[in-house]
Amino acid sequence: MSEYFDKTSKHCYDCQCMSHLFSFLNKDELQMVDANKIHVRFKAGETIKKQGTYMSHVLSINSGLAKLYLEGIEGRSAILRIVKPSNFIGGPGIYHDQRHHFSITALLDSSVCFIDLQVFKKILSVNSLFAEEFLKDFSRDVLTVYNRLIYLTQKQMPGRMADALLYLHDEIFNQPRFPMILSRFELSELSAMSRESAVKLLRDFQKEGLIRISDHELEVLDIESLRKISQIG
Amino acid sequence: MSEYFDKTSKHCYDCQCMSHLFSFLNKDELQMVDANKIHVRFKAGETIKKQGTYMSHVLSINSGLAKLYLEGIEGRSAILRIVKPSNFIGGPGIYHDQRHHFSITALLDSSVCFIDLQVFKKILSVNSLFAEEFLKDFSRDVLTVYNRLIYLTQKQMPGRMADALLYLHDEIFNQPRFPMILSRFELSELSAMSRESAVKLLRDFQKEGLIRISDHELEVLDIESLRKISQIG
DNA sequence: AATACAAGTTGATATATATCAATATTTCTA
DNA sequence: TAGAAATATTGATATATATCAACTTGTATT
């Protein structure tokens, strides 16, 4: 788990945690970012950004893990994705209404850089290579939401839960054994079902020997079956 | 319905149907777009763009109406939105993998301009005002998908169907009486339910006097009740 | 260590929704 | 215009899923 340690340095020049996006900046531009950034540490459970608030900065996660989610109807949320170190977080608000359209909450102790939005936009408008990379990043996020929309509306619960676990396995931890950073409730918010249904599905998956959960750790035992369940829907 | 007539002229300079995006181009840039565009008419029912294919051009709808939808699991689709004249259609593929990530099918006879993608990207990289407008447009589309994801996963069928009808009323036709451009099946693809459920809900809405359907026309009779149903979920 | 509070678990039940099958209606085509 | 094909409709039924209520376990706090 060394990748989740904080390798942040005081300045952007030699920071190893920054989003790859910023490697497309020249020295002056990086200097400008550095001079106008704010670096803050969050404890697990703390809200990093609240949906609806004014977007004064864009974010880059240096260390830790966070959940990025839409606050929907009557307090219910839909987790869009898990945010990893070096992930850039902008969102559609940058160019729409300068508001955050999702909330972000730390799952582990996390260190976050806040980059001044005006500086960011200024650089975007003059550095077209940077702009292109930003668009690539943004587009990838959008595709994630397309996929989510399909699988949340067209698969039944077992397929959705399998997808949630495979997401953690394939995209976040890249290994069959990983810490259970999400509560059952959060897992249900990731797969659009009730908390109780999430519990029951995990139990079933365990009974069938697909996974093993113990001591805040989840181990994927039979990934092929999990993928099959994901496909069947 | 005059807005759906084709006011396309042969050249972009005096075309009244072009997306507002292109008003941010200078003469040379518009000339470049014009010289590299292709203009095609589609009959209702024809596929304008197929998900997964190579993106050689971006699109602008001059006249008609089309549905933009994600092709999901086992042939099932989710309609993302209805495309109106002067709507620009790019999508996340422009900067991700140069593929179309949704399909588009004409609902009415439609005229469409295909704008060369390389020309488009070239202009984006040099005209930052244009790039900003493009990003605004893209971001608005993304927010639509956020909303869809929430309402499709957190509302029950009556709320989802009410939302679908309100979408047509508020965003596409802007009037209480409009042609039924979508079949019951397509309406079910817009609200993530089975065709039969869609039929039954429309019947219920009619019985309760919320809407009236006759002769390929839908009239919203009681929009307040419809909005209430949308809210309740 | 005792207590309180949050999170997880379970089975029973209610509800929402899909599926099925049969029929009706519309639209298209020869 | 007849026939075929697609679309729409309906009620009955099966299934998926949420809700409820009771209980257990874990975690934090004093």
Coordinates of C-alpha atoms (C1' of nucleotides) in Angstrom, one line a residue:
Chain A
M1 CA 0.0 0.0 0.0
S2 CA 3.0 2.3 -0.3
E3 CA 1.2 4.1 -3.1
Y4 CA -1.1 5.6 -0.5
F5 CA 1.7 7.2 1.5
D6 CA 2.1 10.9 1.3
K7 CA 4.9 11.8 -1.0
T8 CA 3.8 15.4 -1.2
S9 CA 6.6 17.9 -1.2
K10 CA 6.1 21.5 -0.3
H11 CA 6.2 22.7 -3.9
C12 CA 4.8 21.4 -7.1
Y13 CA 8.1 21.3 -8.9
D14 CA 9.2 18.1 -7.2
C15 CA 5.9 16.7 -6.0
Q16 CA 5.5 13.1 -6.9
C17 CA 1.8 13.0 -6.2
M18 CA 0.5 15.5 -8.7
S19 CA -1.8 14.5 -11.4
H20 CA 0.0 13.7 -14.7
L21 CA -1.9 16.6 -16.2
F22 CA 0.5 19.0 -14.7
S23 CA 3.5 17.5 -16.4
F24 CA 2.3 19.4 -19.5
L25 CA 2.9 22.7 -17.9
N26 CA 6.0 24.8 -18.5
K27 CA 8.0 26.2 -15.6
D28 CA 6.2 29.5 -15.5
E29 CA 2.8 27.8 -15.5
L30 CA 3.8 25.4 -12.8
Q31 CA 5.1 28.3 -10.8
M32 CA 1.8 30.0 -11.1
V33 CA -0.1 26.9 -10.0
D34 CA 2.3 26.5 -7.1
A35 CA 2.0 30.1 -5.9
N36 CA -1.8 29.8 -5.9
K37 CA -2.4 26.3 -4.5
I38 CA -3.5 25.3 -1.0
H39 CA -2.5 22.0 0.5
V40 CA -4.8 20.5 3.1
R41 CA -4.9 17.2 5.0
F42 CA -8.2 15.5 5.7
K43 CA -9.0 12.8 8.2
A44 CA -11.0 9.7 7.1
G45 CA -14.7 10.6 7.1
E46 CA -14.2 14.3 6.6
T47 CA -16.0 16.1 3.7
I48 CA -13.5 17.4 1.2
K49 CA -16.0 19.0 -1.1
K50 CA -19.7 19.5 -0.8
Q51 CA -22.0 19.3 -3.8
G52 CA -23.6 22.6 -4.7
T53 CA -20.9 24.9 -3.2
Y54 CA -18.9 27.4 -5.1
M55 CA -16.0 26.1 -7.1
S56 CA -13.1 28.3 -6.2
H57 CA -10.5 25.5 -6.8
V58 CA -10.0 22.3 -8.6
L59 CA -8.5 19.4 -6.8
S60 CA -5.7 16.9 -7.0
I61 CA -5.4 14.0 -4.5
N62 CA -1.9 13.5 -3.2
S63 CA -2.4 10.6 -0.9
G64 CA -5.2 8.6 0.7
L65 CA -8.5 7.6 -0.9
A66 CA -11.8 9.4 -1.2
K67 CA -15.3 8.7 -2.6
L68 CA -16.8 10.9 -5.2
Y69 CA -20.6 10.8 -5.2
L70 CA -23.8 12.5 -6.3
E71 CA -26.2 13.5 -3.7
G72 CA -29.6 12.6 -5.0
I73 CA -33.1 12.3 -3.7
E74 CA -34.0 12.5 -0.1
G75 CA -30.5 12.2 1.2
R76 CA -29.6 9.2 -1.0
S77 CA -26.3 9.2 -2.8
A78 CA -24.8 7.4 -5.7
I79 CA -21.0 6.9 -5.5
L80 CA -19.6 7.7 -8.9
R81 CA -16.1 6.6 -8.3
I82 CA -13.3 6.2 -5.9
V83 CA -10.6 8.8 -6.1
K84 CA -6.9 7.7 -5.9
P85 CA -3.7 9.6 -5.4
S86 CA -2.7 11.7 -8.4
N87 CA -6.3 11.8 -9.6
F88 CA -7.4 15.1 -10.8
I89 CA -10.8 16.3 -9.9
G90 CA -12.5 19.1 -11.9
G91 CA -16.0 18.2 -13.1
P92 CA -18.6 19.8 -15.3
G93 CA -19.0 22.8 -13.0
I94 CA -15.7 24.3 -14.2
Y95 CA -17.3 25.5 -17.4
H96 CA -20.9 25.4 -16.5
D97 CA -21.7 27.4 -13.3
Q98 CA -18.6 27.2 -11.2
R99 CA -20.2 24.9 -8.7
H100 CA -19.3 21.5 -7.5
H101 CA -21.8 18.9 -8.9
F102 CA -20.7 16.1 -6.6
S103 CA -19.5 15.7 -3.1
I104 CA -16.1 14.2 -2.1
T105 CA -15.5 12.5 1.3
A106 CA -12.2 11.1 2.5
L107 CA -12.2 7.3 3.0
L108 CA -8.7 7.3 4.4
D109 CA -6.6 10.1 5.8
S110 CA -5.9 12.1 2.7
S111 CA -3.8 15.0 1.5
V112 CA -5.3 17.2 -1.2
C113 CA -4.1 20.1 -3.2
F114 CA -6.5 22.9 -4.1
I115 CA -5.6 24.6 -7.3
D116 CA -7.0 28.1 -8.0
L117 CA -9.7 27.7 -10.6
Q118 CA -8.9 31.1 -12.4
V119 CA -5.3 30.2 -12.6
F120 CA -6.3 26.7 -13.9
K121 CA -8.6 28.2 -16.6
K122 CA -6.1 30.8 -17.6
I123 CA -3.5 28.1 -18.2
L124 CA -6.0 26.0 -20.0
S125 CA -6.7 28.8 -22.4
V126 CA -3.1 29.4 -23.4
N127 CA -1.6 25.9 -23.2
S128 CA -3.5 23.8 -25.8
L129 CA -1.5 20.6 -25.0
F130 CA -2.6 20.9 -21.4
A131 CA -6.1 21.6 -22.5
E132 CA -6.1 18.5 -24.6
E133 CA -4.9 16.4 -21.7
F134 CA -7.5 17.9 -19.4
L135 CA -10.2 17.0 -22.0
K136 CA -8.9 13.4 -22.2
D137 CA -9.1 13.2 -18.4
F138 CA -12.6 14.7 -18.3
S139 CA -13.7 12.5 -21.2
R140 CA -12.6 9.3 -19.4
D141 CA -14.6 10.3 -16.4
V142 CA -17.7 10.9 -18.6
L143 CA -17.3 7.5 -20.1
T144 CA -17.2 6.0 -16.6
V145 CA -20.6 7.6 -15.9
Y146 CA -22.0 6.3 -19.2
N147 CA -21.0 2.8 -18.2
R148 CA -22.4 3.3 -14.7
L149 CA -25.7 4.5 -16.1
I150 CA -26.0 1.3 -18.2
Y151 CA -25.0 -1.2 -15.6
L152 CA -27.0 0.4 -12.9
T153 CA -30.2 0.5 -15.0
Q154 CA -29.8 -2.7 -17.0
K155 CA -28.3 -5.3 -14.6
Q156 CA -29.9 -6.9 -11.6
M157 CA -28.5 -6.7 -8.1
P158 CA -26.0 -9.6 -8.3
G159 CA -24.4 -8.2 -11.5
R160 CA -24.3 -4.7 -10.0
M161 CA -22.6 -5.9 -6.8
A162 CA -20.1 -8.0 -8.8
D163 CA -19.3 -4.9 -10.9
A164 CA -18.8 -2.9 -7.7
L165 CA -16.3 -5.5 -6.4
L166 CA -14.6 -5.9 -9.8
Y167 CA -14.2 -2.1 -9.9
L168 CA -12.4 -2.1 -6.6
H169 CA -10.3 -5.1 -7.7
D170 CA -9.5 -3.9 -11.2
E171 CA -9.3 -0.2 -11.0
I172 CA -8.5 0.8 -7.4
F173 CA -6.3 -1.9 -5.8
N174 CA -5.2 -4.1 -8.7
Q175 CA -4.9 -7.1 -6.5
P176 CA -7.2 -9.8 -5.2
R177 CA -6.8 -8.8 -1.6
F178 CA -7.6 -5.3 -0.4
P179 CA -8.8 -3.4 2.6
M180 CA -12.6 -2.9 2.9
I181 CA -12.6 0.8 2.6
L182 CA -16.3 0.9 2.0
S183 CA -19.0 0.1 4.5
R184 CA -21.9 -2.1 3.4
F185 CA -23.9 1.0 3.1
E186 CA -21.4 2.7 0.9
L187 CA -21.1 -0.5 -1.2
S188 CA -24.9 -0.3 -1.6
E189 CA -24.5 3.3 -2.8
L190 CA -22.0 2.2 -5.4
S191 CA -24.3 -0.5 -6.7
A192 CA -27.7 1.2 -6.4
M193 CA -29.5 -1.1 -3.9
S194 CA -30.6 -1.1 -0.3
R195 CA -28.1 -1.8 2.4
E196 CA -29.8 -5.0 3.4
S197 CA -29.6 -6.3 -0.2
A198 CA -25.9 -5.5 -0.3
V199 CA -25.3 -7.5 2.9
K200 CA -27.2 -10.5 1.6
L201 CA -25.4 -10.5 -1.7
L202 CA -22.0 -10.4 0.0
R203 CA -23.1 -13.3 2.2
D204 CA -24.2 -15.2 -0.9
F205 CA -20.9 -14.5 -2.7
Q206 CA -19.0 -15.7 0.4
K207 CA -21.1 -18.9 0.6
E208 CA -20.4 -19.6 -3.0
G209 CA -16.7 -19.1 -2.4
L210 CA -16.4 -16.1 -4.7
I211 CA -15.0 -13.8 -2.0
R212 CA -13.8 -13.9 1.6
I213 CA -14.3 -11.0 4.0
S214 CA -12.5 -10.8 7.3
D215 CA -10.8 -8.2 9.4
H216 CA -11.7 -5.3 7.2
E217 CA -10.2 -7.1 4.3
L218 CA -11.8 -8.5 1.2
E219 CA -10.2 -11.2 -0.9
V220 CA -11.4 -12.1 -4.3
L221 CA -11.2 -15.9 -4.5
D222 CA -12.9 -16.7 -7.8
I223 CA -12.7 -13.7 -10.1
E224 CA -13.9 -15.7 -13.2
S225 CA -17.2 -16.5 -11.5
L226 CA -17.5 -12.9 -10.4
R227 CA -16.9 -11.7 -14.0
K228 CA -19.5 -14.2 -15.2
I229 CA -22.1 -12.9 -12.7
S230 CA -21.2 -9.4 -13.9
Q231 CA -21.9 -10.4 -17.5
I232 CA -25.1 -12.3 -16.9
G233 CA -26.4 -9.2 -15.2
Chain B
M1 CA -43.2 23.7 -35.5
S2 CA -41.5 26.0 -37.9
E3 CA -38.3 25.5 -35.9
Y4 CA -38.0 22.0 -37.3
F5 CA -38.0 23.2 -40.9
D6 CA -34.8 23.1 -42.7
K7 CA -33.2 26.5 -43.0
T8 CA -29.9 25.1 -44.0
S9 CA -28.1 27.1 -46.7
K10 CA -25.3 25.7 -48.8
H11 CA -22.6 27.4 -46.8
C12 CA -21.9 27.9 -43.2
Y13 CA -21.6 31.6 -43.5
D14 CA -25.3 32.2 -43.7
C15 CA -26.7 29.0 -42.3
Q16 CA -29.3 29.6 -39.6
C17 CA -29.2 26.1 -38.3
M18 CA -25.7 25.9 -37.1
S19 CA -24.9 25.4 -33.5
H20 CA -24.3 28.6 -31.6
L21 CA -20.8 27.3 -31.0
F22 CA -19.7 28.2 -34.4
S23 CA -20.6 31.9 -33.9
F24 CA -17.3 32.0 -32.0
L25 CA -15.3 31.3 -35.1
N26 CA -13.6 34.0 -37.2
K27 CA -14.0 34.1 -41.0
D28 CA -11.0 31.9 -41.8
E29 CA -12.0 29.3 -39.3
L30 CA -15.6 29.2 -40.5
Q31 CA -14.2 28.9 -44.1
M32 CA -12.2 26.0 -43.0
V33 CA -15.2 24.3 -41.4
D34 CA -17.3 25.0 -44.4
A35 CA -14.7 23.6 -46.8
N36 CA -14.5 20.3 -44.9
K37 CA -18.1 19.7 -43.9
I38 CA -20.5 17.2 -45.3
H39 CA -24.2 17.8 -45.4
V40 CA -26.6 14.8 -45.4
R41 CA -30.3 14.3 -45.1
F42 CA -31.7 11.4 -43.1
K43 CA -35.2 9.9 -43.2
A44 CA -37.0 9.2 -40.0
G45 CA -35.7 5.9 -38.6
E46 CA -32.3 6.0 -40.2
T47 CA -29.2 5.6 -38.1
I48 CA -27.1 8.8 -38.2
K49 CA -24.3 7.4 -36.1
K50 CA -23.6 4.0 -34.7
Q51 CA -22.0 3.5 -31.3
G52 CA -18.5 2.1 -31.5
T53 CA -17.6 3.4 -35.0
Y54 CA -14.7 5.6 -35.8
M55 CA -15.3 9.3 -35.2
S56 CA -14.2 11.1 -38.4
H57 CA -16.6 14.0 -37.9
V58 CA -18.5 15.8 -35.2
L59 CA -22.2 16.6 -35.9
S60 CA -24.5 19.5 -35.9
I61 CA -28.3 19.0 -36.4
N62 CA -29.8 21.5 -38.8
S63 CA -33.3 20.3 -38.9
G64 CA -35.5 17.4 -37.7
L65 CA -35.2 15.5 -34.4
A66 CA -33.1 12.6 -33.4
K67 CA -32.6 10.3 -30.4
L68 CA -29.1 10.0 -28.8
Y69 CA -28.8 6.7 -26.9
L70 CA -26.4 4.3 -25.3
E71 CA -26.5 0.7 -26.5
G72 CA -26.2 -1.3 -23.4
I73 CA -26.6 -5.0 -22.5
E74 CA -28.2 -7.6 -24.8
G75 CA -29.5 -5.1 -27.3
R76 CA -31.1 -2.9 -24.7
S77 CA -30.7 0.9 -25.0
A78 CA -30.9 3.9 -22.8
I79 CA -31.9 7.1 -24.5
L80 CA -29.7 9.9 -23.2
R81 CA -31.4 12.8 -24.8
I82 CA -33.4 14.1 -27.8
V83 CA -31.3 16.1 -30.2
K84 CA -32.8 19.3 -31.6
P85 CA -31.9 21.5 -34.5
S86 CA -28.7 23.6 -33.9
N87 CA -27.6 21.0 -31.3
F88 CA -23.9 20.2 -31.4
I89 CA -23.0 16.6 -31.0
G90 CA -19.4 15.7 -30.0
G91 CA -19.1 13.4 -27.0
P92 CA -16.3 12.0 -25.0
G93 CA -14.9 10.1 -27.9
I94 CA -13.3 13.3 -29.4
Y95 CA -10.6 13.3 -26.8
H96 CA -10.7 9.7 -25.6
D97 CA -10.4 7.2 -28.5
Q98 CA -12.0 8.9 -31.5
R99 CA -15.0 6.6 -31.4
H100 CA -18.6 7.3 -31.0
H101 CA -19.8 6.3 -27.6
F102 CA -23.5 6.6 -28.4
S103 CA -25.8 6.0 -31.3
I104 CA -28.0 8.5 -33.0
T105 CA -31.1 7.7 -34.9
A106 CA -33.4 10.2 -36.7
L107 CA -36.9 10.5 -35.3
L108 CA -38.1 12.8 -38.0
D109 CA -36.6 13.5 -41.4
S110 CA -33.4 15.4 -40.4
S111 CA -30.6 17.3 -42.0
V112 CA -27.2 16.9 -40.4
C113 CA -23.8 18.6 -41.0
F114 CA -20.7 16.5 -40.4
I115 CA -17.8 18.6 -39.5
D116 CA -14.3 17.2 -40.0
L117 CA -12.9 16.2 -36.6
Q118 CA -9.3 17.2 -37.3
V119 CA -10.4 20.6 -38.5
F120 CA -12.6 20.9 -35.4
K121 CA -9.8 19.9 -33.0
K122 CA -7.4 22.2 -34.8
I123 CA -9.6 25.2 -34.3
L124 CA -10.3 24.2 -30.7
S125 CA -6.6 24.3 -30.0
V126 CA -6.1 27.8 -31.4
N127 CA -9.4 29.6 -30.5
S128 CA -9.7 29.5 -26.8
L129 CA -13.0 31.3 -26.8
F130 CA -14.4 28.6 -29.0
A131 CA -12.8 26.0 -26.8
E132 CA -14.5 27.5 -23.8
E133 CA -17.9 27.4 -25.5
F134 CA -17.4 23.8 -26.5
L135 CA -16.5 22.9 -22.9
K136 CA -19.6 24.7 -21.7
D137 CA -21.7 22.7 -24.1
F138 CA -20.0 19.4 -23.2
S139 CA -20.4 20.1 -19.5
R140 CA -24.1 20.8 -19.9
D141 CA -24.4 17.4 -21.5
V142 CA -22.5 15.8 -18.7
L143 CA -24.8 17.3 -16.1
T144 CA -27.7 15.9 -18.0
V145 CA -26.2 12.4 -17.6
Y146 CA -25.6 13.0 -13.9
N147 CA -29.3 13.9 -13.4
R148 CA -30.4 10.9 -15.5
L149 CA -28.2 8.6 -13.4
I150 CA -29.8 9.9 -10.2
Y151 CA -33.4 9.9 -11.4
L152 CA -33.2 6.5 -13.1
T153 CA -31.7 4.8 -10.1
Q154 CA -33.5 6.6 -7.2
K155 CA -37.0 7.1 -8.5
Q156 CA -39.7 4.5 -9.1
M157 CA -41.5 4.1 -12.4
P158 CA -44.2 6.7 -12.1
G159 CA -41.6 9.4 -11.2
R160 CA -39.3 8.3 -14.1
M161 CA -42.1 8.3 -16.6
A162 CA -43.3 11.8 -15.4
D163 CA -39.7 13.0 -15.8
A164 CA -39.6 11.6 -19.3
L165 CA -42.8 13.5 -20.3
L166 CA -41.6 16.6 -18.5
Y167 CA -38.4 16.4 -20.4
L168 CA -40.2 16.4 -23.7
H169 CA -42.5 19.2 -22.5
D170 CA -39.9 21.5 -20.9
E171 CA -36.8 20.9 -23.0
I172 CA -37.8 19.7 -26.4
F173 CA -41.1 21.2 -27.3
N174 CA -41.8 24.0 -24.7
Q175 CA -45.5 23.6 -25.1
P176 CA -48.2 21.5 -23.5
R177 CA -49.2 19.8 -26.8
F178 CA -46.7 18.1 -28.9
P179 CA -46.3 15.2 -31.4
M180 CA -45.6 11.8 -30.0
I181 CA -42.2 11.4 -31.6
L182 CA -41.3 8.4 -29.4
S183 CA -43.0 5.0 -29.5
R184 CA -44.0 3.4 -26.2
F185 CA -40.9 1.3 -26.5
E186 CA -38.7 4.3 -26.9
L187 CA -40.4 6.0 -24.0
S188 CA -39.5 3.0 -22.0
E189 CA -35.9 3.3 -23.0
L190 CA -36.0 6.9 -21.9
S191 CA -37.3 6.0 -18.5
A192 CA -35.5 2.7 -17.9
M193 CA -38.5 0.3 -17.7
S194 CA -40.2 -2.4 -19.7
R195 CA -42.4 -1.5 -22.6
E196 CA -45.5 -2.9 -20.9
S197 CA -44.9 -0.9 -17.8
A198 CA -44.6 2.3 -19.9
V199 CA -47.9 1.5 -21.6
K200 CA -49.6 0.9 -18.2
L201 CA -48.2 4.1 -16.7
L202 CA -49.4 6.2 -19.7
R203 CA -52.8 4.6 -19.4
D204 CA -52.8 5.5 -15.7
F205 CA -51.7 9.1 -16.3
Q206 CA -54.5 9.4 -18.9
K207 CA -57.1 7.9 -16.5
E208 CA -56.1 10.4 -13.9
G209 CA -56.4 13.3 -16.4
L210 CA -52.8 14.2 -16.4
I211 CA -52.3 13.8 -20.1
R212 CA -54.2 13.0 -23.2
I213 CA -52.9 11.0 -26.1
S214 CA -54.5 10.9 -29.5
D215 CA -53.5 10.9 -33.1
H216 CA -49.8 10.8 -32.4
E217 CA -50.1 13.8 -30.2
L218 CA -49.6 14.1 -26.5
E219 CA -51.2 16.9 -24.5
V220 CA -50.1 17.7 -20.9
L221 CA -53.3 18.5 -19.1
D222 CA -52.1 18.8 -15.5
I223 CA -48.5 19.7 -15.4
E224 CA -48.5 20.4 -11.7
S225 CA -49.6 16.9 -10.8
L226 CA -47.0 15.6 -13.2
R227 CA -44.3 17.6 -11.4
K228 CA -45.6 16.3 -8.1
I229 CA -45.3 12.7 -9.3
S230 CA -41.8 13.5 -10.5
Q231 CA -40.9 14.8 -7.1
I232 CA -42.4 12.0 -5.0
G233 CA -40.3 9.6 -7.0
Chain C
dA1 C1' -14.8 -2.5 31.9
dA2 C1' -19.3 -0.6 31.2
dT3 C1' -22.1 1.8 28.3
dA4 C1' -23.8 3.7 24.3
dC5 C1' -23.9 4.2 19.6
dA6 C1' -23.1 2.8 15.0
dA7 C1' -22.8 -0.8 11.7
dG8 C1' -23.9 -5.3 10.2
dT9 C1' -27.1 -9.3 9.9
dT10 C1' -31.2 -12.0 9.3
dG11 C1' -35.7 -13.8 7.9
dA12 C1' -40.4 -12.4 7.1
dT13 C1' -43.2 -9.6 4.5
dA14 C1' -44.7 -6.1 1.3
dT15 C1' -44.1 -3.9 -2.9
dA16 C1' -42.4 -2.7 -7.4
dT17 C1' -41.5 -4.3 -11.6
dA18 C1' -40.7 -7.7 -15.3
dT19 C1' -42.4 -11.3 -17.9
dC20 C1' -45.7 -13.9 -20.2
dA21 C1' -49.4 -14.8 -23.2
dA22 C1' -53.2 -13.5 -25.6
dT23 C1' -55.4 -10.0 -28.2
dA24 C1' -56.0 -5.6 -30.5
dT25 C1' -54.6 -2.0 -33.3
dT26 C1' -51.9 0.4 -36.4
dT27 C1' -48.7 0.7 -40.3
dC28 C1' -46.5 -0.9 -44.1
dT29 C1' -46.2 -3.3 -48.4
dA30 C1' -47.4 -5.9 -52.4
Chain D
dT1 C1' -57.2 -3.3 -50.4
dA2 C1' -55.7 -7.6 -48.4
dG3 C1' -52.4 -9.5 -45.8
dA4 C1' -48.3 -9.2 -43.2
dA5 C1' -45.6 -7.2 -39.9
dA6 C1' -44.8 -4.2 -36.3
dT7 C1' -46.5 -1.9 -32.4
dA8 C1' -49.7 -1.3 -28.6
dT9 C1' -52.6 -3.1 -24.9
dT10 C1' -54.2 -5.9 -21.1
dG11 C1' -54.5 -8.9 -17.1
dA12 C1' -52.4 -12.7 -14.8
dT13 C1' -48.4 -14.3 -12.9
dA14 C1' -43.6 -14.6 -11.4
dT15 C1' -39.6 -12.4 -9.8
dA16 C1' -36.7 -9.0 -8.0
dT17 C1' -36.1 -5.9 -4.6
dA18 C1' -37.2 -2.9 -0.7
dT19 C1' -38.8 -2.5 3.8
dC20 C1' -39.5 -3.8 8.4
dA21 C1' -38.4 -5.4 12.8
dA22 C1' -35.6 -7.8 15.7
dC23 C1' -31.2 -8.9 16.8
dT24 C1' -26.0 -9.2 16.9
dT25 C1' -21.6 -7.5 16.5
dG26 C1' -18.2 -4.2 16.6
dT27 C1' -16.4 0.3 17.9
dA28 C1' -15.7 4.3 20.4
dT29 C1' -16.1 6.9 24.8
dT30 C1' -15.9 7.7 29.5

